Each structure stands twice: as C-alpha cells, then as structure tokens.
Short mmCIF file of C-alpha atoms in Angstrom, two decimals:
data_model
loop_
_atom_site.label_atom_id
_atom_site.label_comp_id
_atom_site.label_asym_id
_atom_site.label_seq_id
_atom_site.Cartn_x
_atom_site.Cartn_y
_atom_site.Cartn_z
CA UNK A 1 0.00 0.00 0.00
CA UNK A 2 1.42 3.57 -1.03
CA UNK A 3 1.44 6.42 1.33
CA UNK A 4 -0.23 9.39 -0.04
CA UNK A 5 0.63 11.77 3.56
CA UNK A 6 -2.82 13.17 2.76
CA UNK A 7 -6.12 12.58 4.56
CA UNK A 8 -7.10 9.67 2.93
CA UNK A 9 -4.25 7.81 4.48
CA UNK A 10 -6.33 8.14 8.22
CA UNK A 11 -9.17 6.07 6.99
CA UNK A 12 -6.78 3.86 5.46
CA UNK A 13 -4.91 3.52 9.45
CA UNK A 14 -8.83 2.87 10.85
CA UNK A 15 -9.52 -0.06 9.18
CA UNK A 16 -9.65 -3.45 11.29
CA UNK A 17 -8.12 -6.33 11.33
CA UNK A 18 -8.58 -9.90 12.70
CA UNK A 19 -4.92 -9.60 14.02
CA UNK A 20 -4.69 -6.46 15.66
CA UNK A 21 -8.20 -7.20 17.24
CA UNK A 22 -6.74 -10.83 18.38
CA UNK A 23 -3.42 -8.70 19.66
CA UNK A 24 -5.77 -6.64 22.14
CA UNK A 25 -7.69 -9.34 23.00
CA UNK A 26 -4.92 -11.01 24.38
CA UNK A 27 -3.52 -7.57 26.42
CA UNK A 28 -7.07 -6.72 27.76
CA UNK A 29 -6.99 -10.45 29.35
CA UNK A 30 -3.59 -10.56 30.42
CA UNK A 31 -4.40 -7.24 32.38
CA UNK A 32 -7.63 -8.85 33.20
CA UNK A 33 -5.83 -11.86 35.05
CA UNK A 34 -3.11 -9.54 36.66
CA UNK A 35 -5.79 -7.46 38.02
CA UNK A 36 -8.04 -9.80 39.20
CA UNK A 37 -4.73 -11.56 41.04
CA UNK A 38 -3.59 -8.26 42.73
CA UNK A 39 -6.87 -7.33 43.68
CA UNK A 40 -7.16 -10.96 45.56
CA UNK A 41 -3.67 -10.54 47.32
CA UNK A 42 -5.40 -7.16 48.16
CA UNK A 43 -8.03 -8.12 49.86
CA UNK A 44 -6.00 -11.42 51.66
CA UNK A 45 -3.64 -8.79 52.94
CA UNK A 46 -6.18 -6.80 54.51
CA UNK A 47 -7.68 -10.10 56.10
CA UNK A 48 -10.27 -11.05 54.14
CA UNK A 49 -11.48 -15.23 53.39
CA UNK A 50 -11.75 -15.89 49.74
CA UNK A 51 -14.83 -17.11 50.10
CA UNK A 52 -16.48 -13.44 51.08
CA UNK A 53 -14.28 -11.93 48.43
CA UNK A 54 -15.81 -14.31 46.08
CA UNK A 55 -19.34 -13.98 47.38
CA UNK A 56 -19.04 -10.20 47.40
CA UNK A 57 -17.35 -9.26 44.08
CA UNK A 58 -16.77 -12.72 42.26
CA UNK A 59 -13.95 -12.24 39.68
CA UNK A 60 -13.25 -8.86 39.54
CA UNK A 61 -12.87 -7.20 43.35
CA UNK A 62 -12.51 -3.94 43.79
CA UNK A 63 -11.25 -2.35 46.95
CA UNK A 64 -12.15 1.09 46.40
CA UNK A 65 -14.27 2.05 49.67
CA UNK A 66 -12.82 -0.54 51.81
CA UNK A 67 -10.13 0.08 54.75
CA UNK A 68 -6.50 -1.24 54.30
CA UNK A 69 -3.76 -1.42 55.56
CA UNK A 70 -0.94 0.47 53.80
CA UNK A 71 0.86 -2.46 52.07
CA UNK A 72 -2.45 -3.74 51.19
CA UNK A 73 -2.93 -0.31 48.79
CA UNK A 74 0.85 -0.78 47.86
CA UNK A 75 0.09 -4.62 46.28
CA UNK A 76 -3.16 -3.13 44.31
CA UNK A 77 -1.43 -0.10 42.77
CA UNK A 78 1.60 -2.58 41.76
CA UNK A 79 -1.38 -4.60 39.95
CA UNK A 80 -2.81 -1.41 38.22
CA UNK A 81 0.78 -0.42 37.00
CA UNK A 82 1.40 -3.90 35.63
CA UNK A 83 -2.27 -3.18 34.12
CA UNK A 84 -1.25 -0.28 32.54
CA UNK A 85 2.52 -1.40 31.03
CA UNK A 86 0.25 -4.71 29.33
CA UNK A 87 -2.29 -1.92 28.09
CA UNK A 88 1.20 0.00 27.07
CA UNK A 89 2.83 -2.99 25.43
CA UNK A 90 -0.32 -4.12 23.86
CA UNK A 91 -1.33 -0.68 22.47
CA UNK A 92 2.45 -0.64 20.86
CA UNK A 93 2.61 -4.09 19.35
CA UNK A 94 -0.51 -2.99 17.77
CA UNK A 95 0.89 -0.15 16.01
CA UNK A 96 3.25 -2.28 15.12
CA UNK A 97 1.58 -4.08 13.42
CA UNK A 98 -0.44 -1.66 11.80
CA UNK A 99 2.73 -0.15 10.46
CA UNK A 100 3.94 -2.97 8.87
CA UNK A 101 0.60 -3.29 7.17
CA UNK A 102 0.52 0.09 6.03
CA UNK A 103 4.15 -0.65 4.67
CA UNK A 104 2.76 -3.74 3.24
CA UNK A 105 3.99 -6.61 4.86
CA UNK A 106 0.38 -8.20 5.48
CA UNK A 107 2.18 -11.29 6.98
CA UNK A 108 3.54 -9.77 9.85
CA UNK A 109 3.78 -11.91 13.29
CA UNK A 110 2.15 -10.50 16.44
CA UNK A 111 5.36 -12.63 17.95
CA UNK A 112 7.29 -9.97 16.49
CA UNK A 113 5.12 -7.02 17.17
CA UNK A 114 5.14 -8.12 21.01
CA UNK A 115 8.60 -7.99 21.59
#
C-alpha cells in the first residue's frame, strides 16, 4: 500500500483487522488476570477469606471504599501499574503491526510485534 501523507491515508490507518483485534484481545486479558490476582492478594492482605471476596465481588474485586492497611494499597497499585505497562505494550505491538501493514507486509507476526 502507497502512502499518499494526505487525509485519505487516516481512513486507510482505521480499518480493522482480525490480528490487531486478536493482539488486544490477548492484552485486555492478560491485564484482566493480573488485576483480578492483585486485587485478591489485596483483599488477603487486609484479612479477608476468599470465600467473602468471592461472594461479594466474584472475579473482579474492587477495593475502592474498603479500609487497608498500607501495604495492602501498595500490592493493588503494583497490579494497576502492571495493568497499565500490558495496556502500554499491547497498544504498541498494535501499532506495530499496523505499520507494517501500512508498509505492506500483510504477513507480519504478532510474535514480532510483542517484543
């Protein structure tokens, strides 16, 4: 695919693709899992069962509104900076990948465009 560096090439950029959709599939549920385990270790810090963290939030918990103490904040806000360098990473290999399309290499790994 040619460049033109004129407006046309943004609705060129906008167009999806099975890969790059795939690509942030897999980032939102890697951040999903990381969350969800940080959020647990959260709550088991602070001296909660697993079973009222289950029956409360199921998979997701959120301990915004709750009392901790201090190293209990410090695990969650380790979890929501690992959730935002996946969402960094991911967002990258994805222009990555969109590059190389644009360039027209419409074989390009995601292994490649992850690393």
């Amino acid at each position: 695919m040619n460049l033109e560096f004129t407006f046309k090439d943004v609705f060129r950029a906008a167009r999806p693709s099975s890969k790059r959709i795939w690509v942030a599939f897999e980032g939102i549920f890697i951040a999903t899992i990381i969350y969800a385990v940080f959020s647990y270790l959260t709550f088991l810090t602070g001296g909660w069962a697993i079973k009222r963290i289950w029956q409360e939030f199921r998979f997701l918990p959120m301990p915004l509104g709750h009392h901790f103490p201090w190293y209990s904040w410090l695990i969650w806000i380790i979890g929501l900076l690992g959730v935002f360098y996946i969402y960094a990473v991911t967002t990258t290999a994805i222009a990555k990948i969109q590059f190389e399309q644009l360039r027209g290499d419409e074989f390009y790994e995601t292994r490649e465009a992850w690393r």
